[in-house]
Short mmCIF file of C-alpha atoms and ligand atoms in Angstrom, two decimals:
data_model
loop_
_atom_site.label_atom_id
_atom_site.label_comp_id
_atom_site.label_asym_id
_atom_site.label_seq_id
_atom_site.Cartn_x
_atom_site.Cartn_y
_atom_site.Cartn_z
CA MET A 1 0.00 0.00 0.00
CA LEU A 2 1.17 3.53 -0.70
CA PRO A 3 1.72 5.83 2.28
CA VAL A 4 -1.23 8.19 2.55
CA ALA A 5 0.79 11.29 1.65
CA LEU A 6 2.21 9.65 -1.45
CA ALA A 7 -1.17 8.26 -2.47
CA SER A 8 -2.79 11.66 -2.28
CA ALA A 9 0.13 13.15 -4.20
CA VAL A 10 -0.49 10.61 -6.92
CA VAL A 11 -4.17 11.50 -6.98
CA VAL A 12 -3.38 15.22 -7.14
CA GLY A 13 -0.90 14.53 -9.92
CA LEU A 14 -3.44 12.54 -11.86
CA THR A 15 -6.11 15.16 -11.46
CA ALA A 16 -3.72 17.87 -12.57
CA GLY A 17 -2.88 15.78 -15.63
CA ALA A 18 -6.52 15.17 -16.37
CA ALA A 19 -7.30 18.87 -16.11
CA GLN A 20 -4.78 19.47 -18.90
CA ALA A 21 -6.35 16.93 -21.20
CA GLY A 22 -9.07 18.24 -23.42
CA GLU A 23 -11.32 17.15 -26.20
CA VAL A 24 -11.13 18.29 -29.78
CA GLU A 25 -14.09 17.81 -32.03
CA VAL A 26 -12.88 17.81 -35.62
CA LEU A 27 -15.12 18.28 -38.64
CA HIS A 28 -13.83 16.79 -41.88
CA TRP A 29 -15.05 14.87 -44.91
CA TRP A 30 -12.31 12.28 -45.14
CA THR A 31 -14.30 9.08 -45.41
CA SER A 32 -12.86 7.23 -48.43
CA GLY A 33 -10.18 4.53 -47.95
CA GLY A 34 -7.12 6.75 -48.39
CA GLU A 35 -8.75 9.73 -46.69
CA ALA A 36 -9.75 7.68 -43.65
CA LYS A 37 -6.16 6.51 -43.21
CA ALA A 38 -4.97 10.11 -43.32
CA ALA A 39 -7.67 11.15 -40.84
CA ALA A 40 -6.56 8.32 -38.55
CA ALA A 41 -3.05 9.81 -38.55
CA LEU A 42 -4.51 13.12 -37.39
CA LYS A 43 -6.48 11.41 -34.66
CA ALA A 44 -3.43 9.43 -33.47
CA THR A 45 -1.36 12.61 -33.38
CA LEU A 46 -3.87 14.31 -31.10
CA GLN A 47 -4.32 11.28 -28.87
CA ALA A 48 -0.55 11.01 -28.45
CA LYS A 49 -0.75 14.39 -26.71
CA GLY A 50 -3.18 12.88 -24.21
CA HIS A 51 -6.30 14.53 -25.60
CA THR A 52 -9.59 13.05 -26.77
CA TRP A 53 -10.60 13.08 -30.42
CA LYS A 54 -14.26 13.52 -31.21
CA ASP A 55 -14.86 12.59 -34.81
CA PHE A 56 -17.24 14.76 -36.80
CA ALA A 57 -17.03 13.23 -40.28
CA VAL A 58 -19.57 14.34 -42.86
CA ALA A 59 -19.32 12.15 -45.96
CA GLY A 60 -19.33 13.76 -49.37
CA GLY A 61 -16.31 14.38 -51.57
CA GLY A 62 -15.26 17.97 -52.03
CA GLY A 63 -16.90 18.88 -48.72
CA ASP A 64 -20.14 20.54 -49.88
CA SER A 65 -22.24 18.59 -47.35
CA ALA A 66 -19.69 19.16 -44.60
CA MET A 67 -19.88 22.91 -45.12
CA THR A 68 -23.69 22.87 -44.91
CA VAL A 69 -23.58 20.94 -41.63
CA LEU A 70 -20.88 23.22 -40.27
CA LYS A 71 -22.99 26.31 -40.94
CA SER A 72 -25.94 24.95 -39.00
CA ARG A 73 -23.72 23.92 -36.07
CA VAL A 74 -22.08 27.34 -35.84
CA VAL A 75 -25.37 29.18 -36.20
CA SER A 76 -26.77 27.19 -33.28
CA GLY A 77 -23.75 28.20 -31.16
CA ASN A 78 -22.22 24.76 -31.13
CA ALA A 79 -19.10 25.02 -33.26
CA PRO A 80 -16.59 22.14 -33.34
CA ALA A 81 -13.05 22.91 -32.14
CA ALA A 82 -11.58 22.50 -35.61
CA ALA A 83 -13.08 22.28 -39.07
CA GLN A 84 -11.68 21.55 -42.48
CA ILE A 85 -12.14 24.93 -44.15
CA LYS A 86 -10.10 26.16 -47.07
CA GLY A 87 -9.03 29.19 -49.05
CA PRO A 88 -11.12 32.37 -49.13
CA SER A 89 -13.79 30.67 -46.98
CA LEU A 90 -11.36 30.99 -44.07
CA GLN A 91 -11.62 34.74 -44.42
CA GLU A 92 -15.40 34.54 -44.64
CA TRP A 93 -15.60 32.54 -41.41
CA ALA A 94 -13.08 34.76 -39.65
CA ALA A 95 -15.10 37.84 -40.61
CA GLU A 96 -18.04 36.29 -38.70
CA GLY A 97 -15.90 36.54 -35.56
CA VAL A 98 -16.10 32.83 -34.74
CA LEU A 99 -12.49 31.77 -35.34
CA ALA A 100 -9.75 31.73 -32.71
CA ASN A 101 -6.44 33.52 -33.01
CA ILE A 102 -3.68 30.88 -32.87
CA ASP A 103 -0.77 33.27 -33.33
CA ASP A 104 0.89 32.08 -30.13
CA VAL A 105 1.25 28.58 -31.59
CA ALA A 106 2.33 29.89 -34.98
CA LYS A 107 4.97 32.16 -33.45
CA ALA A 108 6.34 29.50 -31.13
CA GLU A 109 6.54 27.00 -33.99
CA LYS A 110 7.86 29.59 -36.49
CA TRP A 111 5.16 28.99 -39.10
CA ASP A 112 6.05 32.15 -41.04
CA SER A 113 9.41 30.67 -41.94
CA LEU A 114 8.10 27.14 -42.54
CA LEU A 115 5.27 27.94 -44.96
CA PRO A 116 5.27 29.26 -48.51
CA PRO A 117 3.89 32.84 -48.32
CA VAL A 118 1.08 31.94 -50.76
CA VAL A 119 -0.17 29.49 -48.10
CA ALA A 120 0.63 31.51 -44.95
CA ASN A 121 -1.40 34.48 -46.21
CA VAL A 122 -4.51 32.35 -46.63
CA MET A 123 -4.16 30.99 -43.07
CA LYS A 124 -4.23 34.51 -41.62
CA TYR A 125 -7.02 36.96 -41.02
CA LYS A 126 -5.94 40.55 -40.42
CA GLY A 127 -2.41 39.29 -39.90
CA ASN A 128 -3.27 36.61 -37.32
CA TYR A 129 -3.24 32.88 -37.90
CA ILE A 130 -6.71 31.38 -37.65
CA ALA A 131 -6.04 28.01 -39.30
CA ALA A 132 -3.36 25.34 -39.60
CA PRO A 133 -2.51 23.91 -43.04
CA VAL A 134 -1.93 20.20 -43.51
CA ASN A 135 -0.92 19.64 -47.11
CA VAL A 136 -0.73 20.72 -50.72
CA HIS A 137 -2.92 18.77 -53.10
CA ARG A 138 -2.36 19.16 -56.82
CA VAL A 139 -5.62 19.05 -58.72
CA ASN A 140 -4.44 18.93 -62.35
CA TRP A 141 -3.59 15.25 -62.54
CA LEU A 142 -4.51 12.47 -64.92
CA TRP A 143 -4.55 8.98 -63.39
CA ALA A 144 -4.24 6.08 -65.80
CA ASN A 145 -4.19 2.29 -65.77
CA PRO A 146 -1.13 1.20 -67.83
CA ALA A 147 -2.52 -2.31 -68.48
CA ALA A 148 -5.73 -0.83 -69.92
CA PHE A 149 -3.71 1.54 -72.08
CA LYS A 150 -1.54 -1.34 -73.29
CA LYS A 151 -4.58 -3.42 -74.17
CA ALA A 152 -5.99 -0.50 -76.16
CA GLY A 153 -2.67 0.30 -77.84
CA ALA A 154 -3.03 3.84 -76.51
CA LYS A 155 -0.54 6.37 -75.19
CA VAL A 156 -1.09 8.44 -72.05
CA PRO A 157 -2.06 11.85 -73.45
CA THR A 158 -0.10 15.05 -72.91
CA ASN A 159 -2.55 17.41 -74.60
CA TRP A 160 -6.26 17.44 -75.36
CA ASP A 161 -5.94 16.24 -78.96
CA GLU A 162 -4.02 13.21 -77.74
CA PHE A 163 -6.58 12.77 -74.96
CA PHE A 164 -9.40 12.16 -77.42
CA VAL A 165 -7.22 9.87 -79.57
CA ALA A 166 -6.44 7.75 -76.49
CA ALA A 167 -10.09 7.87 -75.38
CA ASP A 168 -11.23 6.53 -78.76
CA LYS A 169 -8.74 3.68 -78.57
CA LEU A 170 -9.82 2.75 -75.05
CA LYS A 171 -13.45 2.80 -76.14
CA ALA A 172 -12.70 0.57 -79.12
CA ALA A 173 -11.02 -1.89 -76.75
CA GLY A 174 -14.18 -2.09 -74.65
CA ILE A 175 -12.75 -0.03 -71.77
CA ILE A 176 -14.59 2.96 -70.30
CA PRO A 177 -12.22 5.77 -71.31
CA VAL A 178 -12.94 8.20 -68.48
CA ALA A 179 -13.97 7.26 -64.94
CA HIS A 180 -16.19 10.08 -63.76
CA GLY A 181 -18.56 10.74 -60.93
CA GLY A 182 -21.39 13.04 -61.96
CA GLN A 183 -21.44 15.29 -58.92
CA ASN A 184 -21.14 19.06 -59.28
CA TRP A 185 -17.73 19.33 -57.67
CA GLN A 186 -16.32 16.52 -59.84
CA ASP A 187 -17.70 18.13 -63.01
CA PHE A 188 -16.05 21.34 -61.86
CA THR A 189 -12.76 19.57 -61.12
CA THR A 190 -12.68 18.28 -64.70
CA PHE A 191 -13.68 21.70 -66.00
CA GLU A 192 -10.82 23.52 -64.29
CA SER A 193 -8.24 21.07 -65.65
CA VAL A 194 -9.65 21.54 -69.15
CA ALA A 195 -9.58 25.32 -68.68
CA LEU A 196 -5.94 25.19 -67.59
CA GLY A 197 -4.92 22.81 -70.37
CA VAL A 198 -6.78 24.51 -73.19
CA GLY A 199 -6.41 28.12 -72.07
CA GLY A 200 -3.09 28.10 -70.19
CA ALA A 201 -2.24 29.58 -66.80
CA ASP A 202 -2.73 33.23 -67.78
CA PHE A 203 -6.20 32.57 -69.13
CA TYR A 204 -7.03 30.49 -66.06
CA LYS A 205 -5.98 33.31 -63.75
CA LYS A 206 -7.92 35.96 -65.64
CA ALA A 207 -11.07 33.90 -66.04
CA LEU A 208 -11.24 31.74 -62.92
CA VAL A 209 -9.34 33.72 -60.30
CA GLN A 210 -9.87 37.35 -61.25
CA LEU A 211 -13.28 36.52 -62.79
CA ASP A 212 -12.49 38.94 -65.60
CA GLN A 213 -15.57 39.33 -67.78
CA GLY A 214 -13.49 39.66 -70.96
CA ALA A 215 -11.79 36.34 -70.35
CA LEU A 216 -14.99 34.64 -69.25
CA LYS A 217 -16.65 35.68 -72.52
CA SER A 218 -13.96 34.87 -75.03
CA PRO A 219 -13.21 32.47 -77.87
CA THR A 220 -10.84 30.65 -75.49
CA MET A 221 -13.71 30.07 -73.07
CA THR A 222 -15.83 28.66 -75.90
CA LYS A 223 -13.03 26.26 -76.73
CA VAL A 224 -12.70 25.27 -73.06
CA LEU A 225 -16.42 24.58 -72.78
CA THR A 226 -16.58 22.60 -76.01
CA THR A 227 -13.60 20.47 -75.03
CA PHE A 228 -15.02 19.94 -71.52
CA LYS A 229 -18.36 18.77 -72.91
CA LYS A 230 -16.64 16.40 -75.30
CA VAL A 231 -15.04 14.59 -72.34
CA LYS A 232 -18.54 13.56 -71.26
CA ASP A 233 -18.91 11.41 -74.38
CA TYR A 234 -16.22 9.16 -72.93
CA THR A 235 -17.82 8.61 -69.53
CA ASP A 236 -20.24 5.76 -68.81
CA LYS A 237 -23.98 5.94 -68.28
CA ASN A 238 -23.66 5.13 -64.58
CA ALA A 239 -21.56 8.21 -63.90
CA PRO A 240 -24.36 10.40 -62.48
CA GLY A 241 -24.07 10.62 -58.70
CA ARG A 242 -21.07 8.29 -58.45
CA ASP A 243 -18.58 9.08 -55.67
CA TRP A 244 -15.09 10.06 -56.81
CA ASN A 245 -13.42 7.14 -55.02
CA LEU A 246 -15.66 4.67 -56.83
CA ALA A 247 -14.54 6.28 -60.07
CA THR A 248 -10.94 5.79 -58.94
CA ALA A 249 -11.76 2.15 -58.16
CA MET A 250 -12.78 1.71 -61.82
CA VAL A 251 -9.28 2.78 -62.90
CA ILE A 252 -7.71 0.59 -60.20
CA LYS A 253 -9.61 -2.42 -61.58
CA GLY A 254 -8.95 -1.55 -65.22
CA GLU A 255 -12.64 -1.11 -65.99
CA ALA A 256 -11.80 2.46 -66.91
CA GLY A 257 -8.64 3.84 -68.48
CA MET A 258 -8.23 7.21 -66.82
CA GLN A 259 -9.54 9.73 -64.31
CA LEU A 260 -9.08 13.48 -64.04
CA MET A 261 -8.84 14.10 -60.31
CA GLY A 262 -6.68 15.68 -57.62
CA ASP A 263 -4.07 13.57 -55.90
CA TRP A 264 -6.36 12.43 -53.11
CA ALA A 265 -7.04 9.79 -55.81
CA LYS A 266 -3.49 8.57 -55.26
CA GLY A 267 -4.49 7.87 -51.66
CA GLU A 268 -7.01 5.37 -53.01
CA PHE A 269 -4.48 3.63 -55.27
CA ILE A 270 -2.03 3.41 -52.36
CA ALA A 271 -4.68 2.18 -49.91
CA ALA A 272 -5.50 -0.55 -52.45
CA GLY A 273 -1.83 -1.61 -52.41
CA LYS A 274 -1.12 -0.32 -55.91
CA VAL A 275 2.33 0.87 -56.96
CA PRO A 276 2.83 4.12 -58.87
CA GLY A 277 4.63 3.74 -62.19
CA LYS A 278 3.58 0.07 -62.30
CA ASP A 279 -0.09 -0.41 -61.48
CA PHE A 280 -1.07 3.18 -62.18
CA SER A 281 0.46 6.29 -63.65
CA CYS A 282 0.26 9.89 -62.59
CA SER A 283 0.83 12.62 -65.12
CA ALA A 284 -0.26 16.21 -65.42
CA ALA A 285 -3.74 16.65 -66.89
CA PRO A 286 -3.45 17.18 -70.67
CA GLY A 287 -1.73 20.43 -71.57
CA THR A 288 -0.95 21.36 -67.95
CA ALA A 289 2.53 19.93 -67.34
CA LYS A 290 3.98 23.38 -66.74
CA SER A 291 1.19 24.52 -64.42
CA PHE A 292 -0.09 23.54 -61.01
CA THR A 293 -3.56 23.98 -59.53
CA PHE A 294 -3.10 23.93 -55.78
CA ASN A 295 -5.59 22.92 -53.12
CA VAL A 296 -4.41 23.30 -49.55
CA ASP A 297 -6.37 21.52 -46.82
CA SER A 298 -6.45 23.37 -43.55
CA PHE A 299 -8.15 23.29 -40.19
CA ALA A 300 -9.75 26.45 -38.96
CA MET A 301 -9.85 26.74 -35.19
CA PHE A 302 -13.08 27.93 -33.60
CA LYS A 303 -13.36 30.00 -30.43
CA LEU A 304 -13.94 27.70 -27.45
CA LYS A 305 -14.88 28.26 -23.81
CA SER A 306 -13.22 25.37 -21.98
CA GLU A 307 -9.59 26.08 -21.13
CA ALA A 308 -8.64 22.41 -21.42
CA ASN A 309 -10.18 22.22 -24.87
CA VAL A 310 -8.37 25.36 -25.98
CA LYS A 311 -5.12 23.74 -24.88
CA ALA A 312 -6.00 20.58 -26.82
CA GLN A 313 -6.91 22.66 -29.86
CA LYS A 314 -3.56 24.45 -29.75
CA ASP A 315 -1.71 21.17 -29.32
CA LEU A 316 -3.49 19.92 -32.42
CA ALA A 317 -2.48 23.02 -34.38
CA ALA A 318 1.15 22.61 -33.35
CA ALA A 319 1.16 18.88 -34.11
CA ILE A 320 -0.30 19.41 -37.59
CA MET A 321 2.77 21.36 -38.63
CA SER A 322 5.29 18.91 -37.14
CA THR A 323 7.55 17.04 -39.56
CA GLU A 324 6.34 13.67 -38.22
CA PHE A 325 2.71 14.44 -38.89
CA GLN A 326 3.36 16.08 -42.25
CA GLU A 327 5.12 12.94 -43.40
CA ILE A 328 2.74 10.24 -42.22
CA PHE A 329 -0.38 12.18 -43.10
CA ASN A 330 0.69 13.10 -46.61
CA LEU A 331 2.02 9.63 -47.41
CA ASN A 332 -1.55 8.42 -46.89
CA LYS A 333 -3.41 11.39 -48.29
CA GLY A 334 -1.69 11.52 -51.68
CA SER A 335 -0.67 15.15 -51.18
CA ILE A 336 2.72 16.68 -50.37
CA PRO A 337 3.75 18.34 -47.11
CA VAL A 338 2.91 22.01 -46.87
CA ARG A 339 5.88 22.55 -44.59
CA LEU A 340 8.92 23.64 -46.59
CA ASN A 341 12.25 21.81 -46.77
CA MET A 342 10.92 18.43 -45.69
CA ASP A 343 12.79 15.23 -46.40
CA LEU A 344 10.77 13.53 -49.15
CA SER A 345 12.77 10.31 -49.32
CA LYS A 346 9.79 8.19 -48.25
CA PHE A 347 7.54 9.75 -50.90
CA ASP A 348 6.89 8.29 -54.36
CA ASP A 349 7.66 9.78 -57.76
CA CYS A 350 4.19 11.36 -58.10
CA ALA A 351 4.77 13.31 -54.89
CA LYS A 352 8.31 14.22 -55.89
CA LEU A 353 7.07 15.53 -59.24
CA SER A 354 4.35 17.46 -57.47
CA SER A 355 6.84 19.01 -55.08
CA LYS A 356 9.21 20.01 -57.89
CA ASP A 357 6.40 21.45 -59.98
CA PHE A 358 5.01 23.34 -56.98
CA VAL A 359 8.33 25.13 -56.55
CA ASP A 360 8.95 25.63 -60.30
CA THR A 361 5.48 26.96 -61.07
CA ALA A 362 5.63 29.32 -58.08
CA LYS A 363 8.66 30.87 -59.79
CA SER A 364 7.26 30.88 -63.31
CA GLY A 365 3.86 32.31 -62.31
CA SER A 366 1.85 29.27 -63.36
CA LEU A 367 0.96 28.14 -59.83
CA VAL A 368 -2.77 28.78 -59.68
CA PRO A 369 -5.44 28.22 -57.02
CA SER A 370 -8.07 25.56 -57.67
CA ILE A 371 -11.49 27.12 -58.18
CA ALA A 372 -13.29 23.79 -57.82
CA HIS A 373 -11.71 23.22 -54.41
CA GLY A 374 -12.39 26.56 -52.84
CA MET A 375 -9.00 28.18 -53.31
CA ALA A 376 -9.63 30.83 -55.92
CA VAL A 377 -12.77 32.90 -55.41
CA PRO A 378 -15.36 33.66 -52.71
CA SER A 379 -17.70 30.75 -52.01
CA ALA A 380 -20.83 32.40 -53.47
CA ALA A 381 -19.27 32.93 -56.91
CA GLN A 382 -17.66 29.50 -56.79
CA GLY A 383 -21.00 27.81 -56.08
CA ALA A 384 -22.83 29.77 -58.76
CA ILE A 385 -20.24 29.04 -61.46
CA GLN A 386 -20.05 25.39 -60.42
CA ASP A 387 -23.82 25.05 -60.82
CA VAL A 388 -23.72 26.40 -64.38
CA VAL A 389 -20.80 24.15 -65.29
CA SER A 390 -22.80 21.10 -64.13
CA GLN A 391 -25.96 22.27 -65.90
CA PHE A 392 -23.98 22.54 -69.10
CA TRP A 393 -22.38 19.12 -68.55
CA ASN A 394 -25.78 17.51 -67.99
CA SER A 395 -27.85 19.36 -70.57
CA ASP A 396 -28.46 18.18 -74.10
CA LYS A 397 -29.66 21.61 -75.11
CA MET A 398 -27.44 24.27 -73.59
CA THR A 399 -24.89 25.64 -76.06
CA ALA A 400 -21.35 26.65 -75.16
CA THR A 401 -22.30 30.28 -75.79
CA GLU A 402 -25.26 30.06 -73.42
CA ALA A 403 -23.08 28.41 -70.79
CA MET A 404 -20.46 31.10 -71.23
CA ASP A 405 -23.00 33.89 -70.69
CA LYS A 406 -24.41 32.16 -67.62
CA ILE A 407 -20.95 31.61 -66.15
CA ALA A 408 -20.08 35.27 -66.72
CA SER A 409 -23.25 36.29 -64.84
CA ALA A 410 -22.60 33.79 -62.06
CA ALA A 411 -19.13 35.28 -61.62
CA LYS A 412 -20.72 38.58 -60.59
CA ILE A 413 -22.45 37.00 -57.57
CA HIS A 414 -21.00 37.77 -54.16
C1 BGC B 1 -10.16 18.06 -50.35
C2 BGC B 1 -9.45 16.75 -50.19
C3 BGC B 1 -10.44 15.62 -50.32
C4 BGC B 1 -11.22 15.76 -51.62
C5 BGC B 1 -12.24 14.67 -51.86
C6 BGC B 1 -10.98 18.08 -51.62
O1 BGC B 1 -11.69 19.28 -51.71
O2 BGC B 1 -9.25 19.12 -50.40
O3 BGC B 1 -8.81 16.69 -48.96
O4 BGC B 1 -9.78 14.40 -50.26
O5 BGC B 1 -11.90 17.00 -51.62
O6 BGC B 1 -13.10 14.53 -50.79
#
């Protein structure tokens, strides 16, 4: 038996420890195979600090459903501690006065010197950090099944002309050329890669970042829309409503030849035990090898009342930027670390290419924010343009000119 004094000291010690431990409720939409593994790494990181993880997963690729649920929770005064919020939406949430200032963590951990300025600026509101970034996803990728391409005698395309040549060959070989999920955000993901490949980075920036009316109503935009719509001819009839990871599974199994999707798709290939360069290939979406559409996932921190939970929230923010977490999380997620100067020796060639292109395109001016993934424009304009893009994709009647006019009007919404 412990002497009484020692026993009570132990109890006091335990209680003090317990008072430090908090709970962090984390809203995210990482529910696919690869995503869930990455989310598990986040959970383990928090638990290793002695805190409790409360999972708040809202299924739905691209996060549209998650954002709807988040709004209702915050409106009813019951915000989670952390939520996956990205790009300009961070500023919108911060302007509502609901986000916490985590500058103390950022200063102690030297985030300003560890993050590319293009990322750090987005994580700050009025100069203060309000969110912690986890990764850099590249959106302009083309995923292909080499065995399917071999069977079809096709070559992985590097521009849009070659894309349709390869698609025809895959079709002739009885393979679905393009694995697609007909959900608005997936249509929009395809659209932005076509816009970048057909129009180039300068056009992309003018039209889809600056929302310049001249660029939105231009012959280049007509060409983008026509090319985009043509891709649909190479998707299958079961595409409507399909989740993105099920589309990826079609490429994994060789039922489909290729998929246009961000590198969270790589997380699915990896989770299925597939090897890059052998079982699947990653290459820039046609015509976009010299550009990079970035999509940075980040966790916004909400204002909390409980001191213990604030401590847990700050521990989470600090852990997210640690080299250990950045490595394990991104190996599973398919993205690259957002923290600069990381050792990438455990990463595959897709990630290494992504990292090189991220740096190169930042220098050349062809690093552009993804509009489909909430990086480029305010959420209202993004949603309105996305809706028109999907209407056009799904309509048998709407012409490219009509779509162009509607997109230009949608771009004025804020
Ligand atoms: C997110 C990714 C996620 C993907 C599919 C994107 O918007 O940035 O983290 O994996 O949607 O759900």
